[in-house]
PDB file of C-alpha atoms and ligand atoms in Angstrom:
ATOM      1  CA  UNK A   1      52.914 -17.040 -81.276  1.00 95.00           C
ATOM      2  CA  UNK A   2      52.343 -21.108 -80.948  1.00 97.00           C
ATOM      3  CA  UNK A   3      49.324 -22.508 -81.491  1.00 98.00           C
ATOM      4  CA  UNK A   4      48.560 -26.267 -81.268  1.00 98.00           C
ATOM      5  CA  UNK A   5      45.592 -27.554 -83.257  1.00 98.00           C
ATOM      6  CA  UNK A   6      43.700 -30.364 -83.216  1.00 98.00           C
ATOM      7  CA  UNK A   7      40.510 -32.059 -84.599  1.00 98.00           C
ATOM      8  CA  UNK A   8      38.631 -35.361 -84.144  1.00 98.00           C
ATOM      9  CA  UNK A   9      38.941 -36.008 -81.144  1.00 98.00           C
ATOM     10  CA  UNK A  10      36.079 -38.741 -80.877  1.00 98.00           C
ATOM     11  CA  UNK A  11      35.593 -39.971 -77.457  1.00 98.00           C
ATOM     12  CA  UNK A  12      39.447 -41.897 -77.493  1.00 98.00           C
ATOM     13  CA  UNK A  13      40.556 -40.547 -73.898  1.00 98.00           C
ATOM     14  CA  UNK A  14      44.272 -42.191 -74.250  1.00 98.00           C
ATOM     15  CA  UNK A  15      44.729 -40.424 -77.426  1.00 98.00           C
ATOM     16  CA  UNK A  16      43.651 -37.280 -76.203  1.00 98.00           C
ATOM     17  CA  UNK A  17      45.619 -37.254 -73.318  1.00 98.00           C
ATOM     18  CA  UNK A  18      49.002 -38.314 -74.608  1.00 98.00           C
ATOM     19  CA  UNK A  19      48.984 -35.169 -77.292  1.00 98.00           C
ATOM     20  CA  UNK A  20      47.850 -32.471 -74.392  1.00 98.00           C
ATOM     21  CA  UNK A  21      50.858 -34.149 -72.557  1.00 98.00           C
ATOM     22  CA  UNK A  22      52.617 -33.885 -75.656  1.00 98.00           C
ATOM     23  CA  UNK A  23      51.282 -30.096 -76.401  1.00 98.00           C
ATOM     24  CA  UNK A  24      52.305 -29.299 -72.885  1.00 97.00           C
ATOM     25  CA  UNK A  25      56.340 -29.288 -73.694  1.00 97.00           C
ATOM     26  CA  UNK A  26      56.098 -27.340 -76.892  1.00 97.00           C
ATOM     27  CA  UNK A  27      55.541 -24.459 -75.383  1.00 96.00           C
ATOM     28  CA  UNK A  28      52.359 -23.110 -77.050  1.00 98.00           C
ATOM     29  CA  UNK A  29      50.702 -19.551 -76.244  1.00 96.00           C
ATOM     30  CA  UNK A  30      47.133 -21.106 -77.650  1.00 97.00           C
ATOM     31  CA  UNK A  31      45.021 -24.691 -78.162  1.00 98.00           C
ATOM     32  CA  UNK A  32      42.842 -24.952 -80.683  1.00 98.00           C
ATOM     33  CA  UNK A  33      40.612 -27.786 -81.497  1.00 98.00           C
ATOM     34  CA  UNK A  34      37.902 -28.069 -84.742  1.00 98.00           C
ATOM     35  CA  UNK A  35      35.584 -30.806 -83.361  1.00 98.00           C
ATOM     36  CA  UNK A  36      34.646 -33.955 -83.139  1.00 98.00           C
ATOM     37  CA  UNK A  37      35.366 -34.286 -79.988  1.00 98.00           C
ATOM     38  CA  UNK A  38      33.129 -37.488 -79.108  1.00 98.00           C
ATOM     39  CA  UNK A  39      31.118 -39.828 -81.025  1.00 97.00           C
ATOM     40  CA  UNK A  40      32.634 -43.465 -82.028  1.00 97.00           C
ATOM     41  CA  UNK A  41      34.811 -44.489 -78.863  1.00 97.00           C
ATOM     42  CA  UNK A  42      33.583 -45.075 -75.647  1.00 97.00           C
ATOM     43  CA  UNK A  43      34.709 -41.985 -73.003  1.00 98.00           C
ATOM     44  CA  UNK A  44      32.688 -39.052 -74.378  1.00 98.00           C
ATOM     45  CA  UNK A  45      31.985 -36.782 -71.635  1.00 98.00           C
ATOM     46  CA  UNK A  46      35.625 -36.456 -69.946  1.00 98.00           C
ATOM     47  CA  UNK A  47      36.990 -35.780 -73.382  1.00 98.00           C
ATOM     48  CA  UNK A  48      34.454 -32.857 -73.837  1.00 98.00           C
ATOM     49  CA  UNK A  49      35.373 -31.947 -70.076  1.00 98.00           C
ATOM     50  CA  UNK A  50      39.642 -32.153 -70.837  1.00 98.00           C
ATOM     51  CA  UNK A  51      39.048 -30.269 -73.848  1.00 98.00           C
ATOM     52  CA  UNK A  52      36.547 -27.644 -72.679  1.00 98.00           C
ATOM     53  CA  UNK A  53      39.475 -27.065 -70.235  1.00 98.00           C
ATOM     54  CA  UNK A  54      42.579 -27.225 -72.571  1.00 97.00           C
ATOM     55  CA  UNK A  55      41.305 -25.084 -75.262  1.00 98.00           C
ATOM     56  CA  UNK A  56      41.045 -20.824 -76.394  1.00 97.00           C
ATOM     57  CA  UNK A  57      38.517 -22.476 -79.723  1.00 98.00           C
ATOM     58  CA  UNK A  58      36.697 -24.915 -80.072  1.00 98.00           C
ATOM     59  CA  UNK A  59      34.785 -25.683 -82.919  1.00 98.00           C
ATOM     60  CA  UNK A  60      31.232 -27.480 -83.699  1.00 98.00           C
ATOM     61  CA  UNK A  61      32.156 -30.970 -85.355  1.00 98.00           C
ATOM     62  CA  UNK A  62      28.917 -32.890 -87.832  1.00 97.00           C
ATOM     63  CA  UNK A  63      28.954 -35.698 -84.950  1.00 98.00           C
ATOM     64  CA  UNK A  64      29.231 -33.042 -82.155  1.00 98.00           C
ATOM     65  CA  UNK A  65      26.110 -31.531 -83.298  1.00 97.00           C
ATOM     66  CA  UNK A  66      24.618 -35.318 -84.108  1.00 97.00           C
ATOM     67  CA  UNK A  67      25.252 -36.221 -80.655  1.00 97.00           C
ATOM     68  CA  UNK A  68      23.619 -33.162 -78.734  1.00 96.00           C
ATOM     69  CA  UNK A  69      20.490 -32.573 -81.271  1.00 94.00           C
ATOM     70  CA  UNK A  70      18.166 -35.513 -81.920  1.00 88.00           C
ATOM     71  CA  UNK A  71      18.528 -34.980 -85.464  1.00 89.00           C
ATOM     72  CA  UNK A  72      18.037 -38.097 -87.771  1.00 93.00           C
ATOM     73  CA  UNK A  73      21.218 -40.338 -88.193  1.00 95.00           C
ATOM     74  CA  UNK A  74      20.519 -42.159 -91.186  1.00 93.00           C
ATOM     75  CA  UNK A  75      23.397 -41.262 -93.380  1.00 92.00           C
ATOM     76  CA  UNK A  76      26.149 -41.958 -90.776  1.00 94.00           C
ATOM     77  CA  UNK A  77      27.638 -45.674 -91.443  1.00 95.00           C
ATOM     78  CA  UNK A  78      26.090 -47.958 -89.205  1.00 95.00           C
ATOM     79  CA  UNK A  79      29.343 -48.379 -86.834  1.00 95.00           C
ATOM     80  CA  UNK A  80      29.231 -44.122 -86.766  1.00 96.00           C
ATOM     81  CA  UNK A  81      25.433 -44.976 -85.590  1.00 96.00           C
ATOM     82  CA  UNK A  82      26.601 -46.588 -82.798  1.00 96.00           C
ATOM     83  CA  UNK A  83      29.143 -43.871 -81.492  1.00 96.00           C
ATOM     84  CA  UNK A  84      26.406 -41.323 -81.676  1.00 97.00           C
ATOM     85  CA  UNK A  85      23.989 -43.450 -79.717  1.00 96.00           C
ATOM     86  CA  UNK A  86      26.494 -44.037 -77.589  1.00 97.00           C
ATOM     87  CA  UNK A  87      27.703 -40.247 -76.869  1.00 97.00           C
ATOM     88  CA  UNK A  88      23.941 -39.729 -76.798  1.00 97.00           C
ATOM     89  CA  UNK A  89      23.337 -42.031 -73.462  1.00 97.00           C
ATOM     90  CA  UNK A  90      26.462 -40.942 -71.708  1.00 97.00           C
ATOM     91  CA  UNK A  91      26.999 -37.267 -72.266  1.00 98.00           C
ATOM     92  CA  UNK A  92      24.957 -35.020 -69.881  1.00 98.00           C
ATOM     93  CA  UNK A  93      21.961 -31.956 -70.781  1.00 98.00           C
ATOM     94  CA  UNK A  94      25.320 -29.384 -70.011  1.00 98.00           C
ATOM     95  CA  UNK A  95      27.712 -31.309 -72.034  1.00 98.00           C
ATOM     96  CA  UNK A  96      24.910 -31.306 -74.816  1.00 98.00           C
ATOM     97  CA  UNK A  97      24.403 -27.281 -74.528  1.00 98.00           C
ATOM     98  CA  UNK A  98      27.607 -27.155 -74.992  1.00 98.00           C
ATOM     99  CA  UNK A  99      28.450 -28.961 -78.151  1.00 98.00           C
ATOM    100  CA  UNK A 100      24.729 -27.732 -79.896  1.00 98.00           C
ATOM    101  CA  UNK A 101      26.008 -23.952 -78.513  1.00 98.00           C
ATOM    102  CA  UNK A 102      29.968 -24.090 -79.907  1.00 98.00           C
ATOM    103  CA  UNK A 103      30.514 -22.941 -82.968  1.00 98.00           C
ATOM    104  CA  UNK A 104      31.286 -23.524 -86.619  1.00 98.00           C
ATOM    105  CA  UNK A 105      34.176 -21.246 -87.505  1.00 97.00           C
ATOM    106  CA  UNK A 106      36.053 -18.913 -85.993  1.00 98.00           C
ATOM    107  CA  UNK A 107      38.098 -16.496 -88.414  1.00 95.00           C
ATOM    108  CA  UNK A 108      40.596 -14.033 -87.566  1.00 90.00           C
ATOM    109  CA  UNK A 109      42.065 -11.192 -89.607  1.00 84.00           C
ATOM    110  CA  UNK A 110      44.887 -14.039 -90.519  1.00 89.00           C
ATOM    111  CA  UNK A 111      43.256 -17.239 -90.437  1.00 95.00           C
ATOM    112  CA  UNK A 112      40.286 -19.723 -90.349  1.00 98.00           C
ATOM    113  CA  UNK A 113      39.434 -22.450 -88.456  1.00 98.00           C
ATOM    114  CA  UNK A 114      36.457 -24.538 -89.451  1.00 98.00           C
ATOM    115  CA  UNK A 115      35.824 -28.369 -89.086  1.00 98.00           C
ATOM    116  CA  UNK A 116      34.936 -29.516 -92.578  1.00 98.00           C
ATOM    117  CA  UNK A 117      34.964 -27.043 -95.099  1.00 98.00           C
ATOM    118  CA  UNK A 118      34.225 -23.040 -95.341  1.00 98.00           C
ATOM    119  CA  UNK A 119      32.127 -23.899 -98.570  1.00 96.00           C
ATOM    120  CA  UNK A 120      28.506 -24.211 -96.628  1.00 94.00           C
ATOM    121  CA  UNK A 121      30.222 -25.522 -92.966  1.00 97.00           C
ATOM    122  CA  UNK A 122      26.793 -27.072 -91.942  1.00 96.00           C
ATOM    123  CA  UNK A 123      26.829 -29.563 -94.277  1.00 95.00           C
ATOM    124  CA  UNK A 124      30.191 -30.895 -93.132  1.00 96.00           C
ATOM    125  CA  UNK A 125      31.617 -31.566 -96.890  1.00 97.00           C
ATOM    126  CA  UNK A 126      34.815 -33.901 -97.117  1.00 97.00           C
ATOM    127  CA  UNK A 127      37.844 -31.759 -98.943  1.00 97.00           C
ATOM    128  CA  UNK A 128      39.067 -35.342-100.711  1.00 94.00           C
ATOM    129  CA  UNK A 129      39.200 -33.963-103.998  1.00 95.00           C
ATOM    130  CA  UNK A 130      40.389 -30.671-105.891  1.00 95.00           C
ATOM    131  CA  UNK A 131      37.025 -29.802-106.968  1.00 96.00           C
ATOM    132  CA  UNK A 132      35.555 -29.717-102.938  1.00 97.00           C
ATOM    133  CA  UNK A 133      39.130 -28.377-102.427  1.00 97.00           C
ATOM    134  CA  UNK A 134      37.975 -25.281-105.069  1.00 97.00           C
ATOM    135  CA  UNK A 135      34.462 -24.958-103.552  1.00 97.00           C
ATOM    136  CA  UNK A 136      36.514 -24.116-100.136  1.00 98.00           C
ATOM    137  CA  UNK A 137      39.207 -21.973-101.547  1.00 98.00           C
ATOM    138  CA  UNK A 138      36.333 -19.476-102.896  1.00 96.00           C
ATOM    139  CA  UNK A 139      35.248 -19.169 -99.541  1.00 97.00           C
ATOM    140  CA  UNK A 140      38.884 -18.868 -98.048  1.00 97.00           C
ATOM    141  CA  UNK A 141      39.360 -15.432 -96.827  1.00 95.00           C
ATOM    142  CA  UNK A 142      42.485 -15.208 -95.077  1.00 96.00           C
ATOM    143  CA  UNK A 143      45.701 -16.819 -96.031  1.00 95.00           C
ATOM    144  CA  UNK A 144      45.516 -19.895 -94.347  1.00 97.00           C
ATOM    145  CA  UNK A 145      42.601 -22.051 -92.762  1.00 98.00           C
ATOM    146  CA  UNK A 146      42.658 -25.584 -90.679  1.00 98.00           C
ATOM    147  CA  UNK A 147      40.334 -27.706 -90.833  1.00 98.00           C
ATOM    148  CA  UNK A 148      39.754 -31.694 -89.650  1.00 98.00           C
ATOM    149  CA  UNK A 149      37.001 -34.344 -91.284  1.00 98.00           C
ATOM    150  CA  UNK A 150      38.681 -36.445 -93.076  1.00 98.00           C
ATOM    151  CA  UNK A 151      41.111 -37.914 -90.401  1.00 97.00           C
ATOM    152  CA  UNK A 152      43.773 -37.511 -92.666  1.00 97.00           C
ATOM    153  CA  UNK A 153      46.370 -34.586 -92.297  1.00 97.00           C
ATOM    154  CA  UNK A 154      47.298 -33.129 -95.550  1.00 97.00           C
ATOM    155  CA  UNK A 155      48.403 -29.622 -97.314  1.00 97.00           C
ATOM    156  CA  UNK A 156      46.201 -27.838 -99.398  1.00 98.00           C
ATOM    157  CA  UNK A 157      46.979 -24.981-101.776  1.00 97.00           C
ATOM    158  CA  UNK A 158      45.455 -22.746-104.236  1.00 97.00           C
ATOM    159  CA  UNK A 159      47.772 -20.431-106.231  1.00 94.00           C
ATOM    160  CA  UNK A 160      47.033 -17.217-107.403  1.00 90.00           C
ATOM    161  CA  UNK A 161      46.267 -18.989-111.559  1.00 93.00           C
ATOM    162  CA  UNK A 162      43.397 -21.141-109.142  1.00 91.00           C
ATOM    163  CA  UNK A 163      45.266 -24.059-109.708  1.00 94.00           C
ATOM    164  CA  UNK A 164      44.668 -26.174-106.645  1.00 96.00           C
ATOM    165  CA  UNK A 165      47.388 -29.001-105.193  1.00 95.00           C
ATOM    166  CA  UNK A 166      48.076 -31.226-102.034  1.00 96.00           C
ATOM    167  CA  UNK A 167      51.820 -31.803-100.199  1.00 93.00           C
ATOM    168  CA  UNK A 168      52.188 -34.627 -98.371  1.00 91.00           C
ATOM    169  CA  UNK A 169      52.766 -33.396 -95.196  1.00 91.00           C
ATOM    170  CA  UNK A 170      56.245 -33.321 -93.581  1.00 89.00           C
ATOM    171  CA  UNK A 171      57.323 -32.835 -90.153  1.00 92.00           C
ATOM    172  CA  UNK A 172      57.530 -29.241 -90.854  1.00 93.00           C
ATOM    173  CA  UNK A 173      56.718 -27.258 -93.559  1.00 93.00           C
ATOM    174  CA  UNK A 174      56.779 -23.321 -93.836  1.00 94.00           C
ATOM    175  CA  UNK A 175      53.769 -21.856 -96.021  1.00 93.00           C
ATOM    176  CA  UNK A 176      56.176 -19.593 -98.277  1.00 87.00           C
ATOM    177  CA  UNK A 177      53.984 -19.963-101.625  1.00 87.00           C
ATOM    178  CA  UNK A 178      52.147 -17.861-103.445  1.00 89.00           C
ATOM    179  CA  UNK A 179      49.162 -18.993-102.332  1.00 93.00           C
ATOM    180  CA  UNK A 180      46.819 -19.532 -99.634  1.00 96.00           C
ATOM    181  CA  UNK A 181      46.601 -23.015 -97.313  1.00 97.00           C
ATOM    182  CA  UNK A 182      44.281 -25.500 -96.733  1.00 98.00           C
ATOM    183  CA  UNK A 183      45.686 -27.056 -93.284  1.00 98.00           C
ATOM    184  CA  UNK A 184      43.945 -30.732 -92.492  1.00 98.00           C
ATOM    185  CA  UNK A 185      45.253 -31.298 -89.041  1.00 98.00           C
ATOM    186  CA  UNK A 186      44.077 -35.131 -89.068  1.00 97.00           C
ATOM    187  CA  UNK A 187      43.204 -36.742 -86.072  1.00 98.00           C
ATOM    188  CA  UNK A 188      43.729 -37.716 -82.568  1.00 98.00           C
ATOM    189  CA  UNK A 189      41.127 -39.824 -81.747  1.00 98.00           C
ATOM    190  CA  UNK A 190      40.694 -42.076 -84.985  1.00 97.00           C
ATOM    191  CA  UNK A 191      43.653 -41.362 -87.813  1.00 95.00           C
ATOM    192  CA  UNK A 192      42.770 -43.466 -91.884  1.00 96.00           C
ATOM    193  CA  UNK A 193      46.128 -42.547 -92.836  1.00 94.00           C
ATOM    194  CA  UNK A 194      46.991 -46.217 -92.067  1.00 94.00           C
ATOM    195  CA  UNK A 195      49.396 -44.660 -89.218  1.00 96.00           C
ATOM    196  CA  UNK A 196      47.331 -45.445 -85.635  1.00 96.00           C
ATOM    197  CA  UNK A 197      48.973 -42.278 -84.130  1.00 98.00           C
ATOM    198  CA  UNK A 198      47.323 -39.499 -82.848  1.00 98.00           C
ATOM    199  CA  UNK A 199      47.821 -36.904 -85.237  1.00 98.00           C
ATOM    200  CA  UNK A 200      47.797 -32.776 -84.606  1.00 98.00           C
ATOM    201  CA  UNK A 201      49.908 -29.371 -85.753  1.00 98.00           C
ATOM    202  CA  UNK A 202      51.477 -26.977 -84.129  1.00 98.00           C
ATOM    203  CA  UNK A 203      51.309 -23.591 -85.445  1.00 97.00           C
ATOM    204  CA  UNK A 204      54.258 -21.072 -85.588  1.00 97.00           C
ATOM    205  CA  UNK A 205      53.028 -17.414 -86.274  1.00 95.00           C
ATOM    206  CA  UNK A 206      56.065 -16.147 -86.579  1.00 95.00           C
ATOM    207  CA  UNK A 207      58.158 -18.412 -88.562  1.00 95.00           C
ATOM    208  CA  UNK A 208      54.176 -18.864 -90.348  1.00 95.00           C
ATOM    209  CA  UNK A 209      55.615 -23.038 -90.448  1.00 97.00           C
ATOM    210  CA  UNK A 210      53.621 -25.655 -89.405  1.00 97.00           C
ATOM    211  CA  UNK A 211      54.592 -28.760 -87.257  1.00 97.00           C
ATOM    212  CA  UNK A 212      52.511 -32.234 -88.314  1.00 97.00           C
ATOM    213  CA  UNK A 213      53.541 -34.205 -85.309  1.00 98.00           C
ATOM    214  CA  UNK A 214      52.514 -37.781 -84.893  1.00 97.00           C
ATOM    215  CA  UNK A 215      51.629 -39.539 -80.869  1.00 98.00           C
ATOM    216  CA  UNK A 216      52.165 -42.967 -79.907  1.00 98.00           C
ATOM    217  CA  UNK A 217      49.344 -43.719 -77.221  1.00 98.00           C
ATOM    218  CA  UNK A 218      47.680 -46.808 -75.963  1.00 98.00           C
ATOM    219  CA  UNK A 219      45.807 -48.194 -78.565  1.00 98.00           C
ATOM    220  CA  UNK A 220      44.948 -51.326 -76.699  1.00 97.00           C
ATOM    221  CA  UNK A 221      43.785 -49.158 -73.546  1.00 98.00           C
ATOM    222  CA  UNK A 222      41.323 -47.431 -75.380  1.00 98.00           C
ATOM    223  CA  UNK A 223      40.353 -50.907 -77.468  1.00 98.00           C
ATOM    224  CA  UNK A 224      39.778 -52.612 -74.135  1.00 98.00           C
ATOM    225  CA  UNK A 225      37.254 -49.431 -73.143  1.00 98.00           C
ATOM    226  CA  UNK A 226      35.613 -49.686 -77.003  1.00 98.00           C
ATOM    227  CA  UNK A 227      34.993 -53.704 -76.206  1.00 98.00           C
ATOM    228  CA  UNK A 228      33.896 -53.153 -72.666  1.00 98.00           C
ATOM    229  CA  UNK A 229      31.236 -50.887 -73.467  1.00 98.00           C
ATOM    230  CA  UNK A 230      29.783 -52.895 -75.806  1.00 97.00           C
ATOM    231  CA  UNK A 231      30.675 -50.789 -79.270  1.00 98.00           C
ATOM    232  CA  UNK A 232      31.495 -52.253 -82.301  1.00 97.00           C
ATOM    233  CA  UNK A 233      34.346 -54.885 -82.849  1.00 97.00           C
ATOM    234  CA  UNK A 234      35.156 -52.956 -85.631  1.00 96.00           C
ATOM    235  CA  UNK A 235      35.489 -49.429 -83.632  1.00 97.00           C
ATOM    236  CA  UNK A 236      38.754 -51.188 -81.679  1.00 96.00           C
ATOM    237  CA  UNK A 237      40.160 -53.015 -84.594  1.00 95.00           C
ATOM    238  CA  UNK A 238      40.734 -50.083 -86.797  1.00 96.00           C
ATOM    239  CA  UNK A 239      42.279 -47.595 -85.108  1.00 96.00           C
ATOM    240  CA  UNK A 240      45.558 -50.610 -84.621  1.00 95.00           C
ATOM    241  CA  UNK A 241      45.202 -50.184 -88.658  1.00 93.00           C
ATOM    242  CA  UNK A 242      44.871 -46.666 -88.849  1.00 93.00           C
ATOM    243  CA  UNK A 243      41.991 -47.009 -90.830  1.00 91.00           C
TER     244      UNK A 243
HETATM  245 ZN1  LIG B 301      35.670 -36.869 -87.449  1.00 67.62          ZN
END
């Protein structure tokens, strides 16, 4: 079975449409979204609709929660706050209910889906250091887990001795080391690895292999929508730089 797994759409409809049409050509039997459908960019409502229709499982991200619940957002950066306020104003009560009700994780006997870290999923820790990875792996029960949140695709693994290491994502990778794997699938709508293309993964469960796919989309179209919506210009500029 092939499973398409993507994350961090962040209201970027042109990027989401490019990814969903690429997925259609890959012969997958299931699609999973690891959260942060909304926030930052200009089209939150239609992105919620598309993801809800396309995916078997959708996990809650920190922006989904912040846009759906009237919580204090002082911890977010100023441009993230602007995106959250915009999404709050452009989502229906029904969309907010949907985002509010999303689960923090989904686990099967072989793999786990989470937005940020299994070490307290509702605290949204960034796995960007071996220490944070170790805290996550202490909780991960399945051989493979998938996350997003940092907007940077990466493979983490923890071997039998407890050592944590990373591998740079290659296009196709077989998960054949005697280790637990955590796959960061990158972001559809706002990558931060200096590559402006959308990113997602396909997990081939029979071959135990993942494929990182980078998809070009009309960045200019998304930028125009951001500026027309009155959102901060920096949200538009960062997309062409992959920041
Ligand atoms: Zn995000």
